[in-house]
Amino acid sequence: MEVNGLGNWNLRDYIETIKLSVRFTKTYYLSIFLAILGVFVITISLFLLIVFIGTIPISIVYGPFDEIFDAFDYIGVALSGANSVEAVGIVLFVGSALFAPFLIALGALFGIGQEIFESGSTTAEDALLWYRQKFTRLAAGGIVQFLYIIGPIGIEYILTVWYFGNQVVDSTSLMLLIIIAIVWFLISSGMLSMVFPLIVDGMSISASIKHSIRLTWNNLSAVFSIWITFSSLGLLILGPIIAQELADFPIIAEQWYDLYVLTSAVLIFLLLLPVYVLSTSRTYLIISDPNIKEAQEVHTKEVQ
Amino acid sequence: MNHVNESHQMKDLEIISDPNTIKVLFDKIRALIVFKYLVNQEMTVKQLADAIGKNPGNVLRHIERLKSVGLVQQVRTEKTTTGIVQRYYRATAREYRLGIADMIKANGGIKTYAKDRLRNMILGLEAYGVSIPESRMNAALSILEELIERENQISSEIAIVNEEFWNILPTHQQEDASRLMRDVMLTRDDEYLKLKDEWWSLVMSFHKTK
């Protein structure tokens, strides 16, 4: 039964989406947990396979090495000897290859997010089925997003190196450059946050990129309220680690540091990520139809 | 732009000629979703899952494939009191037919399937006393192919303009109305009538009456 048309996204929608995402994460936690576990195992296997394949050209250039993870040392060597343009190229190329498995995994979770909100049920197996069915598109969509988000930050780095040359960048300029990079990261990630739901919904990669930007532009409050909430929570959890690693500003006592890193990873991957995926999926379902109505849930008896 | 088809006028007949679309329909569940349910009414993933006894995730993946080849469209969305966002899907046409000519031009199994199907239709006329000899079989196949193509083309141009009214009609009334309308449109098409004449002459020349 139709009640009324829904206008723009409002505070009620925001609160309802977060609350429902938390509730559905609780209800389907076993399925979600098993899905994350299953996808994680495949992702790690795929990651190792990519690293292994990557070692072949590296061993041809630098000679044979003992362990596959020595490849990262050689990438480090290549980076230290590279100029700014080459360094950005290496980071984008290696980053795309290494992040791809994780991005496919993230995309597959959006499949179960859509299932939960569209049908009210899901199973762990479904995540693996989405993973298999959308493997190529999710991988390509993930890589394109990575390049869109990280590419301009790389350009900023190249321009900085070109402008300052051998001079040491002063702290004010450095702070400004870091702020620009963070702002770009948050805005571009938000604008592209509908890409995976759109790919799951059957769109091609280029169409999903364009539609994500257009949908976000037309529904800024909806997309960014969800994106900023979860990215802020993520930053809050990771803040002490970032401060300690990048700014050499110790917040956590040394004996607790490893435990904090582990707890943060568990919190982010097993709690924050599923709630974020569900919230984004619901937001997508709502904003993708501007003529959405409110109604009672229909039951099978009504159609048979 | 959104995923909801904004001009979701339902066609009376749609000709399927793309081999990819035909392959998508080779799956029994997808064929069931389209031909049994979505040609008749709008349904949500949950309703479809309950009706065919499959898991909703499975149905959602089938719907996504059907949408990608243009057989199914999303017509409306509802936000329910329980938090579920139900999206209603419907077939893009009331009836689908395979485009014989395009299938014959295709490669591999689809071409063989289309040719065999036409040949079997002609061989089936034996039951009515029509036995077309092998020497005239190619001519018969060619006329029949053209005739079916023309009929499909004319019929697929007929649109259901009053969809609200159409939806309240019982299935048998929908079928009768569709048959009448197609008949009217076909009898106004000279090319169709010419082909029909040729076909009639060929069939009648091999018709043995008791």
Short mmCIF file of C-alpha atoms in Angstrom, two decimals:
data_model
loop_
_atom_site.label_atom_id
_atom_site.label_comp_id
_atom_site.label_asym_id
_atom_site.label_seq_id
_atom_site.Cartn_x
_atom_site.Cartn_y
_atom_site.Cartn_z
CA MET A 1 0.00 0.00 0.00
CA GLU A 2 1.49 3.32 -1.04
CA VAL A 3 1.68 6.00 1.59
CA ASN A 4 3.63 8.91 0.17
CA GLY A 5 6.48 9.82 -2.15
CA LEU A 6 9.92 10.27 -0.63
CA GLY A 7 11.71 13.50 -1.22
CA ASN A 8 15.36 14.12 -0.48
CA TRP A 9 17.46 12.19 1.95
CA ASN A 10 16.84 13.37 5.48
CA LEU A 11 18.12 12.74 8.99
CA ARG A 12 15.51 10.01 9.48
CA ASP A 13 16.81 8.11 6.43
CA TYR A 14 20.36 8.43 7.70
CA ILE A 15 19.58 7.16 11.20
CA GLU A 16 17.31 4.42 9.86
CA THR A 17 19.98 3.23 7.40
CA ILE A 18 22.69 3.04 10.07
CA LYS A 19 20.35 1.39 12.59
CA LEU A 20 19.06 -1.16 10.08
CA SER A 21 22.58 -1.91 8.85
CA VAL A 22 23.71 -2.61 12.41
CA ARG A 23 20.58 -4.74 13.00
CA PHE A 24 20.96 -6.74 9.80
CA THR A 25 24.69 -7.18 10.42
CA LYS A 26 23.76 -8.70 13.81
CA THR A 27 20.99 -10.86 12.31
CA TYR A 28 23.13 -12.24 9.49
CA TYR A 29 26.46 -12.06 11.27
CA LEU A 30 27.27 -15.75 10.94
CA SER A 31 26.67 -15.64 7.18
CA ILE A 32 28.58 -12.37 6.86
CA PHE A 33 31.46 -13.65 9.00
CA LEU A 34 31.73 -16.87 7.00
CA ALA A 35 31.47 -14.89 3.78
CA ILE A 36 34.33 -12.59 4.86
CA LEU A 37 36.36 -15.63 5.93
CA GLY A 38 35.75 -17.47 2.66
CA VAL A 39 36.45 -14.44 0.52
CA PHE A 40 39.54 -13.67 2.64
CA VAL A 41 41.01 -17.13 1.99
CA ILE A 42 40.47 -16.76 -1.76
CA THR A 43 41.78 -13.19 -1.68
CA ILE A 44 44.99 -14.17 0.08
CA SER A 45 45.51 -17.07 -2.36
CA LEU A 46 44.97 -14.72 -5.29
CA PHE A 47 47.26 -12.11 -3.70
CA LEU A 48 50.03 -14.70 -3.30
CA LEU A 49 49.51 -15.82 -6.88
CA ILE A 50 49.87 -12.22 -8.12
CA VAL A 51 53.01 -11.74 -5.98
CA PHE A 52 54.38 -15.02 -7.37
CA ILE A 53 53.67 -13.96 -10.96
CA GLY A 54 55.25 -10.57 -10.18
CA THR A 55 58.44 -12.28 -8.97
CA ILE A 56 59.06 -13.76 -12.44
CA PRO A 57 59.88 -10.48 -14.25
CA ILE A 58 61.62 -9.12 -11.12
CA SER A 59 63.86 -12.21 -10.89
CA ILE A 60 64.72 -11.81 -14.59
CA VAL A 61 65.84 -8.20 -13.96
CA TYR A 62 67.45 -8.57 -10.52
CA GLY A 63 68.42 -12.25 -10.53
CA PRO A 64 66.86 -15.15 -8.57
CA PHE A 65 65.87 -14.65 -4.91
CA ASP A 66 64.96 -16.96 -2.03
CA GLU A 67 61.47 -15.98 -0.89
CA ILE A 68 58.62 -14.51 -2.88
CA PHE A 69 58.23 -11.66 -0.39
CA ASP A 70 61.78 -10.55 -1.29
CA ALA A 71 59.98 -9.09 -4.33
CA PHE A 72 58.85 -6.22 -2.08
CA ASP A 73 62.52 -5.43 -1.26
CA TYR A 74 63.24 -5.17 -4.97
CA ILE A 75 60.21 -2.94 -5.48
CA GLY A 76 61.64 -0.75 -2.68
CA VAL A 77 65.01 -0.70 -4.44
CA ALA A 78 63.30 0.23 -7.73
CA LEU A 79 61.36 3.01 -5.97
CA SER A 80 64.44 4.49 -4.29
CA GLY A 81 66.29 4.65 -7.61
CA ALA A 82 63.34 6.01 -9.57
CA ASN A 83 62.52 9.61 -10.39
CA SER A 84 59.14 11.02 -9.27
CA VAL A 85 57.24 10.06 -12.45
CA GLU A 86 58.66 6.52 -12.45
CA ALA A 87 57.93 6.18 -8.72
CA VAL A 88 54.27 7.15 -9.21
CA GLY A 89 54.05 4.73 -12.15
CA ILE A 90 55.50 1.90 -10.03
CA VAL A 91 53.14 2.65 -7.13
CA LEU A 92 50.08 2.78 -9.41
CA PHE A 93 51.03 -0.38 -11.28
CA VAL A 94 52.08 -2.47 -8.29
CA GLY A 95 49.27 -1.06 -6.15
CA SER A 96 46.61 -1.94 -8.75
CA ALA A 97 47.88 -5.50 -9.02
CA LEU A 98 48.18 -6.04 -5.28
CA PHE A 99 44.93 -4.30 -4.28
CA ALA A 100 42.81 -5.97 -6.98
CA PRO A 101 42.09 -9.18 -4.99
CA PHE A 102 41.00 -7.15 -1.96
CA LEU A 103 38.79 -4.92 -4.07
CA ILE A 104 37.05 -7.93 -5.67
CA ALA A 105 36.42 -9.22 -2.15
CA LEU A 106 34.94 -5.89 -1.12
CA GLY A 107 32.75 -5.86 -4.24
CA ALA A 108 31.47 -9.36 -3.50
CA LEU A 109 30.36 -8.16 -0.06
CA PHE A 110 28.21 -5.52 -1.78
CA GLY A 111 26.43 -8.43 -3.48
CA ILE A 112 25.31 -9.79 -0.14
CA GLY A 113 24.52 -6.25 1.05
CA GLN A 114 22.10 -5.84 -1.82
CA GLU A 115 20.62 -9.29 -1.20
CA ILE A 116 19.97 -8.54 2.46
CA PHE A 117 18.17 -5.27 1.75
CA GLU A 118 16.34 -6.42 -1.35
CA SER A 119 15.22 -9.84 -0.20
CA GLY A 120 15.75 -9.95 3.55
CA SER A 121 18.12 -12.91 3.49
CA THR A 122 21.60 -14.06 2.52
CA THR A 123 24.03 -16.93 2.93
CA ALA A 124 27.82 -17.09 3.11
CA GLU A 125 27.84 -19.03 -0.15
CA ASP A 126 26.22 -16.08 -1.92
CA ALA A 127 29.30 -13.89 -1.40
CA LEU A 128 31.41 -16.52 -3.15
CA LEU A 129 28.88 -16.72 -5.98
CA TRP A 130 29.00 -12.94 -6.43
CA TYR A 131 32.79 -13.18 -6.32
CA ARG A 132 32.77 -15.77 -9.12
CA GLN A 133 30.04 -14.16 -11.25
CA LYS A 134 31.43 -10.61 -11.09
CA PHE A 135 35.13 -11.42 -10.76
CA THR A 136 36.36 -9.57 -13.86
CA ARG A 137 34.09 -6.54 -13.49
CA LEU A 138 34.79 -6.16 -9.77
CA ALA A 139 38.54 -6.46 -10.38
CA ALA A 140 38.51 -3.96 -13.23
CA GLY A 141 36.10 -1.63 -11.39
CA GLY A 142 38.31 -1.80 -8.29
CA ILE A 143 41.48 -1.02 -10.26
CA VAL A 144 39.82 1.92 -12.06
CA GLN A 145 38.66 3.32 -8.71
CA PHE A 146 42.16 2.89 -7.29
CA LEU A 147 43.67 4.78 -10.25
CA TYR A 148 41.04 7.56 -10.05
CA ILE A 149 41.66 8.05 -6.33
CA ILE A 150 45.44 7.57 -6.14
CA GLY A 151 46.38 8.92 -9.60
CA PRO A 152 45.81 12.63 -8.79
CA ILE A 153 47.67 12.21 -5.47
CA GLY A 154 50.57 10.85 -7.55
CA ILE A 155 50.33 13.87 -9.84
CA GLU A 156 50.42 16.14 -6.77
CA TYR A 157 53.60 14.31 -5.67
CA ILE A 158 55.21 14.70 -9.12
CA LEU A 159 54.36 18.43 -9.21
CA THR A 160 55.73 18.91 -5.67
CA VAL A 161 59.02 17.22 -6.59
CA TRP A 162 59.20 19.26 -9.80
CA TYR A 163 58.47 22.56 -7.98
CA PHE A 164 60.69 22.09 -4.94
CA GLY A 165 63.49 20.18 -6.70
CA ASN A 166 66.23 19.42 -4.19
CA GLN A 167 64.86 21.91 -1.62
CA VAL A 168 63.36 20.53 1.59
CA VAL A 169 59.59 21.14 1.63
CA ASP A 170 58.71 23.47 4.52
CA SER A 171 56.29 22.17 7.14
CA THR A 172 53.42 24.54 6.18
CA SER A 173 53.57 23.52 2.51
CA LEU A 174 53.89 19.87 3.51
CA MET A 175 50.84 20.15 5.77
CA LEU A 176 48.89 21.87 2.98
CA LEU A 177 49.85 19.15 0.48
CA ILE A 178 48.86 16.41 2.93
CA ILE A 179 45.49 18.12 3.58
CA ILE A 180 44.85 18.44 -0.19
CA ALA A 181 45.67 14.74 -0.64
CA ILE A 182 43.38 13.69 2.24
CA VAL A 183 40.52 15.92 1.04
CA TRP A 184 40.88 14.52 -2.50
CA PHE A 185 40.98 10.97 -1.13
CA LEU A 186 37.78 11.48 0.90
CA ILE A 187 35.88 13.30 -1.87
CA SER A 188 36.88 10.96 -4.71
CA SER A 189 36.28 7.83 -2.61
CA GLY A 190 32.84 9.17 -1.67
CA MET A 191 31.98 10.03 -5.26
CA LEU A 192 32.96 6.50 -6.31
CA SER A 193 31.34 4.72 -3.38
CA MET A 194 28.36 3.65 -5.52
CA VAL A 195 30.55 1.90 -8.11
CA PHE A 196 30.43 -1.55 -6.51
CA PRO A 197 26.66 -1.48 -5.85
CA LEU A 198 26.19 -0.44 -9.50
CA ILE A 199 28.45 -3.24 -10.77
CA VAL A 200 26.57 -5.74 -8.60
CA ASP A 201 23.38 -4.32 -10.12
CA GLY A 202 24.61 -5.24 -13.61
CA MET A 203 26.28 -2.06 -14.92
CA SER A 204 29.47 -2.01 -16.95
CA ILE A 205 32.60 -0.50 -15.43
CA SER A 206 32.56 2.79 -17.35
CA ALA A 207 28.79 3.20 -16.82
CA SER A 208 29.10 2.45 -13.11
CA ILE A 209 31.87 5.07 -12.68
CA LYS A 210 29.78 7.72 -14.49
CA HIS A 211 26.58 6.76 -12.66
CA SER A 212 28.28 6.70 -9.27
CA ILE A 213 29.50 10.26 -9.79
CA ARG A 214 26.08 11.39 -11.09
CA LEU A 215 24.12 9.60 -8.34
CA THR A 216 26.41 11.04 -5.67
CA TRP A 217 26.21 14.53 -7.18
CA ASN A 218 22.41 14.36 -7.14
CA ASN A 219 22.35 12.88 -3.61
CA LEU A 220 25.33 14.46 -1.91
CA SER A 221 23.82 14.35 1.58
CA ALA A 222 22.87 10.68 1.28
CA VAL A 223 26.20 9.39 -0.02
CA PHE A 224 28.51 11.63 1.97
CA SER A 225 26.65 11.28 5.29
CA ILE A 226 27.26 7.53 5.11
CA TRP A 227 30.78 7.76 3.67
CA ILE A 228 31.98 10.42 6.15
CA THR A 229 30.50 8.51 9.10
CA PHE A 230 32.38 5.33 8.28
CA SER A 231 35.60 6.91 7.06
CA SER A 232 35.68 9.00 10.28
CA LEU A 233 35.16 5.89 12.39
CA GLY A 234 37.91 4.15 10.43
CA LEU A 235 40.26 7.11 10.89
CA LEU A 236 39.39 7.26 14.58
CA ILE A 237 40.40 3.63 15.01
CA LEU A 238 43.52 3.98 12.87
CA GLY A 239 44.42 7.46 14.15
CA PRO A 240 46.83 6.33 16.90
CA ILE A 241 48.61 3.99 14.46
CA ILE A 242 48.90 6.73 11.81
CA ALA A 243 50.16 9.22 14.38
CA GLN A 244 52.75 6.75 15.65
CA GLU A 245 53.93 5.52 12.25
CA LEU A 246 53.87 8.72 10.18
CA ALA A 247 54.32 11.54 12.66
CA ASP A 248 56.46 9.57 15.13
CA PHE A 249 54.07 10.70 17.83
CA PRO A 250 53.58 7.80 20.28
CA ILE A 251 50.06 7.50 21.72
CA ILE A 252 49.96 3.80 22.59
CA ALA A 253 52.48 2.23 24.94
CA GLU A 254 54.93 -0.02 23.09
CA GLN A 255 53.79 -3.22 24.85
CA TRP A 256 50.18 -2.61 23.73
CA TYR A 257 50.95 -1.47 20.21
CA ASP A 258 50.76 -4.89 18.45
CA LEU A 259 47.57 -5.77 20.30
CA TYR A 260 46.06 -2.43 19.27
CA VAL A 261 46.94 -3.02 15.60
CA LEU A 262 45.35 -6.48 15.74
CA THR A 263 42.22 -5.20 17.52
CA SER A 264 41.88 -2.37 14.98
CA ALA A 265 42.10 -4.81 12.07
CA VAL A 266 39.46 -7.08 13.62
CA LEU A 267 37.18 -4.11 14.38
CA ILE A 268 37.52 -2.67 10.88
CA PHE A 269 37.21 -5.87 8.85
CA LEU A 270 34.71 -7.79 10.94
CA LEU A 271 32.50 -5.01 12.24
CA LEU A 272 32.89 -1.63 10.56
CA LEU A 273 33.23 -3.02 7.02
CA PRO A 274 30.01 -5.13 7.03
CA VAL A 275 27.97 -2.28 8.54
CA TYR A 276 29.45 0.15 5.98
CA VAL A 277 28.72 -2.23 3.09
CA LEU A 278 25.13 -2.70 4.25
CA SER A 279 24.61 1.03 4.77
CA THR A 280 25.99 1.86 1.32
CA SER A 281 23.89 -0.89 -0.29
CA ARG A 282 20.70 0.45 1.31
CA THR A 283 21.59 4.03 0.39
CA TYR A 284 22.15 2.90 -3.21
CA LEU A 285 18.80 1.07 -3.36
CA ILE A 286 17.03 4.18 -2.05
CA ILE A 287 18.72 6.84 -4.17
CA SER A 288 18.77 4.82 -7.40
CA ASP A 289 15.02 5.35 -7.78
CA PRO A 290 13.96 8.98 -7.29
CA ASN A 291 10.30 7.87 -7.34
CA ILE A 292 10.68 5.47 -4.42
CA LYS A 293 7.54 5.06 -2.30
CA GLU A 294 6.93 3.86 1.21
CA ALA A 295 4.88 0.69 1.56
CA GLN A 296 4.12 -2.36 3.61
CA GLU A 297 6.28 -5.37 2.82
CA VAL A 298 4.46 -7.67 0.41
CA HIS A 299 4.17 -11.36 1.10
CA THR A 300 4.08 -14.21 -1.35
CA LYS A 301 0.42 -15.00 -0.66
CA GLU A 302 -0.55 -11.70 -2.25
CA VAL A 303 0.90 -12.69 -5.61
CA GLN A 304 -0.10 -16.29 -5.87
CA MET B 1 19.99 8.57 -14.31
CA ASN B 2 18.96 5.54 -12.37
CA HIS B 3 18.39 1.88 -12.93
CA VAL B 4 14.63 2.18 -13.05
CA ASN B 5 13.47 2.15 -16.63
CA GLU B 6 11.71 5.47 -16.96
CA SER B 7 9.87 4.56 -20.19
CA HIS B 8 8.82 1.09 -19.16
CA GLN B 9 6.06 0.65 -21.73
CA MET B 10 5.51 -3.06 -22.09
CA LYS B 11 5.68 -4.44 -25.61
CA ASP B 12 3.10 -6.93 -26.82
CA LEU B 13 5.76 -9.02 -28.51
CA GLU B 14 9.53 -8.92 -28.49
CA ILE B 15 11.68 -10.77 -30.99
CA ILE B 16 14.77 -12.30 -29.47
CA SER B 17 17.50 -12.56 -32.04
CA ASP B 18 20.69 -11.89 -30.09
CA PRO B 19 22.49 -15.21 -29.47
CA ASN B 20 23.63 -13.95 -26.03
CA THR B 21 20.03 -13.33 -24.98
CA ILE B 22 19.05 -16.78 -26.21
CA LYS B 23 21.91 -18.31 -24.21
CA VAL B 24 20.74 -16.47 -21.07
CA LEU B 25 17.31 -18.06 -21.53
CA PHE B 26 18.74 -21.56 -21.91
CA ASP B 27 18.83 -21.59 -18.10
CA LYS B 28 15.57 -23.14 -16.84
CA ILE B 29 15.20 -20.87 -13.82
CA ARG B 30 15.65 -17.72 -15.92
CA ALA B 31 13.16 -18.97 -18.48
CA LEU B 32 10.70 -19.71 -15.66
CA ILE B 33 11.19 -16.26 -14.11
CA VAL B 34 10.46 -14.52 -17.41
CA PHE B 35 7.85 -16.70 -19.09
CA LYS B 36 5.85 -17.87 -16.10
CA TYR B 37 5.99 -14.89 -13.79
CA LEU B 38 7.33 -11.58 -15.08
CA VAL B 39 5.37 -11.52 -18.35
CA ASN B 40 2.22 -11.60 -16.24
CA GLN B 41 2.97 -9.34 -13.30
CA GLU B 42 5.49 -7.19 -11.47
CA MET B 43 7.29 -9.10 -8.73
CA THR B 44 10.04 -8.57 -6.17
CA VAL B 45 13.03 -10.86 -5.74
CA LYS B 46 11.53 -12.15 -2.51
CA GLN B 47 8.19 -12.96 -4.15
CA LEU B 48 9.93 -14.72 -7.03
CA ALA B 49 12.15 -16.67 -4.65
CA ASP B 50 9.12 -17.84 -2.68
CA ALA B 51 7.18 -18.68 -5.83
CA ILE B 52 9.88 -20.83 -7.43
CA GLY B 53 11.35 -22.16 -4.19
CA LYS B 54 14.87 -20.81 -4.71
CA ASN B 55 17.13 -18.77 -2.47
CA PRO B 56 16.64 -15.00 -3.01
CA GLY B 57 20.34 -14.44 -3.69
CA ASN B 58 20.16 -16.93 -6.52
CA VAL B 59 17.06 -15.21 -7.93
CA LEU B 60 18.72 -11.78 -7.64
CA ARG B 61 21.69 -13.00 -9.71
CA HIS B 62 19.32 -14.39 -12.35
CA ILE B 63 17.40 -11.09 -12.43
CA GLU B 64 20.66 -9.22 -12.89
CA ARG B 65 21.53 -11.40 -15.92
CA LEU B 66 18.04 -10.95 -17.37
CA LYS B 67 18.27 -7.18 -16.90
CA SER B 68 21.67 -7.08 -18.58
CA VAL B 69 20.21 -8.55 -21.80
CA GLY B 70 17.09 -6.38 -21.67
CA LEU B 71 14.50 -9.08 -20.94
CA VAL B 72 13.56 -7.71 -17.55
CA GLN B 73 13.27 -4.17 -16.23
CA GLN B 74 12.93 -2.63 -12.81
CA VAL B 75 9.64 -0.76 -12.69
CA ARG B 76 9.38 0.66 -9.19
CA THR B 77 10.92 0.65 -5.73
CA GLU B 78 9.31 0.61 -2.31
CA LYS B 79 10.86 1.23 1.08
CA THR B 80 9.11 -1.01 3.57
CA THR B 81 8.44 -0.54 7.25
CA THR B 82 10.80 -3.44 8.04
CA GLY B 83 13.70 -1.71 6.29
CA ILE B 84 13.69 -3.90 3.18
CA VAL B 85 13.87 -1.96 -0.07
CA GLN B 86 11.69 -3.95 -2.46
CA ARG B 87 12.31 -3.47 -6.15
CA TYR B 88 9.66 -4.66 -8.56
CA TYR B 89 10.70 -6.28 -11.83
CA ARG B 90 8.70 -7.07 -14.92
CA ALA B 91 9.37 -8.55 -18.34
CA THR B 92 9.91 -6.01 -21.12
CA ALA B 93 7.25 -7.71 -23.27
CA ARG B 94 4.11 -9.80 -22.84
CA GLU B 95 5.39 -12.44 -25.23
CA TYR B 96 8.79 -13.35 -26.65
CA ARG B 97 9.60 -15.12 -29.89
CA LEU B 98 12.87 -16.25 -31.33
CA GLY B 99 13.97 -14.28 -34.40
CA ILE B 100 14.45 -17.11 -36.87
CA ALA B 101 16.35 -15.12 -39.53
CA ASP B 102 18.97 -13.79 -37.10
CA MET B 103 19.34 -17.21 -35.54
CA ILE B 104 19.99 -18.72 -38.96
CA LYS B 105 22.65 -16.06 -39.60
CA ALA B 106 24.28 -16.89 -36.23
CA ASN B 107 27.04 -19.44 -35.78
CA GLY B 108 27.13 -22.90 -34.27
CA GLY B 109 24.34 -24.52 -32.29
CA ILE B 110 21.84 -21.67 -32.57
CA LYS B 111 21.91 -21.79 -36.39
CA THR B 112 21.40 -25.56 -36.41
CA TYR B 113 18.62 -25.25 -33.82
CA ALA B 114 16.78 -22.60 -35.89
CA LYS B 115 17.11 -24.54 -39.16
CA ASP B 116 15.98 -27.79 -37.52
CA ARG B 117 13.04 -26.03 -35.94
CA LEU B 118 11.81 -24.63 -39.28
CA ARG B 119 12.32 -27.95 -41.04
CA ASN B 120 10.41 -29.79 -38.30
CA MET B 121 7.55 -27.32 -38.60
CA ILE B 122 7.28 -28.14 -42.30
CA LEU B 123 7.64 -31.88 -41.74
CA GLY B 124 4.85 -31.65 -39.16
CA LEU B 125 2.43 -30.64 -41.94
CA GLU B 126 2.44 -34.30 -43.00
CA ALA B 127 -0.24 -34.77 -40.32
CA TYR B 128 -2.52 -32.54 -42.41
CA GLY B 129 -1.72 -34.31 -45.65
CA VAL B 130 0.92 -31.83 -46.77
CA SER B 131 4.13 -33.57 -47.83
CA ILE B 132 6.71 -31.20 -49.29
CA PRO B 133 9.36 -33.06 -51.32
CA GLU B 134 13.08 -32.58 -50.61
CA SER B 135 13.51 -30.84 -53.98
CA ARG B 136 11.19 -28.01 -52.83
CA MET B 137 12.28 -28.01 -49.19
CA ASN B 138 14.73 -25.09 -49.54
CA ALA B 139 12.07 -22.94 -51.23
CA ALA B 140 9.59 -23.83 -48.48
CA LEU B 141 12.13 -23.03 -45.74
CA SER B 142 12.94 -19.69 -47.33
CA ILE B 143 9.29 -18.57 -47.65
CA LEU B 144 8.42 -19.73 -44.14
CA GLU B 145 11.43 -17.93 -42.67
CA GLU B 146 10.44 -14.68 -44.39
CA LEU B 147 6.81 -15.09 -43.39
CA ILE B 148 7.62 -15.65 -39.72
CA GLU B 149 10.07 -12.76 -39.72
CA ARG B 150 7.51 -10.39 -41.22
CA GLU B 151 4.82 -11.53 -38.80
CA ASN B 152 7.20 -11.05 -35.88
CA GLN B 153 8.24 -7.62 -37.11
CA ILE B 154 4.66 -6.37 -37.46
CA SER B 155 3.56 -7.89 -34.15
CA SER B 156 6.53 -6.51 -32.23
CA GLU B 157 5.60 -2.98 -33.28
CA ILE B 158 2.29 -3.17 -31.43
CA ALA B 159 2.57 -1.43 -28.05
CA ILE B 160 0.28 -1.75 -25.07
CA VAL B 161 -0.69 1.89 -24.56
CA ASN B 162 -3.09 1.56 -21.64
CA GLU B 163 -1.00 -0.50 -19.32
CA GLU B 164 -3.15 0.06 -16.24
CA PHE B 165 -6.18 -1.36 -18.05
CA TRP B 166 -4.09 -4.19 -19.51
CA ASN B 167 -2.95 -5.25 -16.07
CA ILE B 168 -6.48 -5.73 -14.76
CA LEU B 169 -7.48 -8.02 -17.66
CA PRO B 170 -7.45 -11.78 -17.06
CA THR B 171 -4.79 -13.69 -19.05
CA HIS B 172 -7.26 -15.22 -21.55
CA GLN B 173 -8.66 -11.76 -22.34
CA GLN B 174 -5.14 -10.38 -22.78
CA GLU B 175 -4.36 -13.23 -25.21
CA ASP B 176 -7.59 -12.72 -27.18
CA ALA B 177 -7.06 -8.97 -27.44
CA SER B 178 -3.46 -9.48 -28.51
CA ARG B 179 -4.48 -12.03 -31.20
CA LEU B 180 -7.17 -9.72 -32.57
CA MET B 181 -4.85 -6.74 -32.69
CA ARG B 182 -2.09 -8.70 -34.41
CA ASP B 183 -4.57 -10.00 -36.94
CA VAL B 184 -5.73 -6.46 -37.74
CA MET B 185 -2.19 -5.19 -38.17
CA LEU B 186 -1.11 -8.16 -40.30
CA THR B 187 -4.01 -7.91 -42.72
CA ARG B 188 -2.97 -4.31 -43.44
CA ASP B 189 0.57 -5.25 -44.42
CA ASP B 190 1.05 -5.87 -48.17
CA GLU B 191 4.38 -7.61 -47.81
CA TYR B 192 2.98 -10.02 -45.26
CA LEU B 193 -0.05 -10.74 -47.44
CA LYS B 194 2.18 -11.40 -50.46
CA LEU B 195 4.31 -13.86 -48.50
CA LYS B 196 1.20 -15.49 -47.06
CA ASP B 197 -0.08 -15.99 -50.63
CA GLU B 198 3.19 -17.60 -51.73
CA TRP B 199 3.17 -19.87 -48.71
CA TRP B 200 -0.47 -20.81 -49.29
CA SER B 201 0.21 -21.70 -52.95
CA LEU B 202 3.21 -23.84 -52.04
CA VAL B 203 1.44 -25.70 -49.26
CA MET B 204 -1.74 -26.25 -51.25
CA SER B 205 0.22 -27.59 -54.25
CA PHE B 206 1.36 -30.51 -52.07
CA HIS B 207 -1.86 -30.93 -50.13
CA LYS B 208 -3.38 -34.38 -50.56
CA THR B 209 -7.05 -34.55 -49.64
CA LYS B 210 -8.62 -37.89 -48.74
#
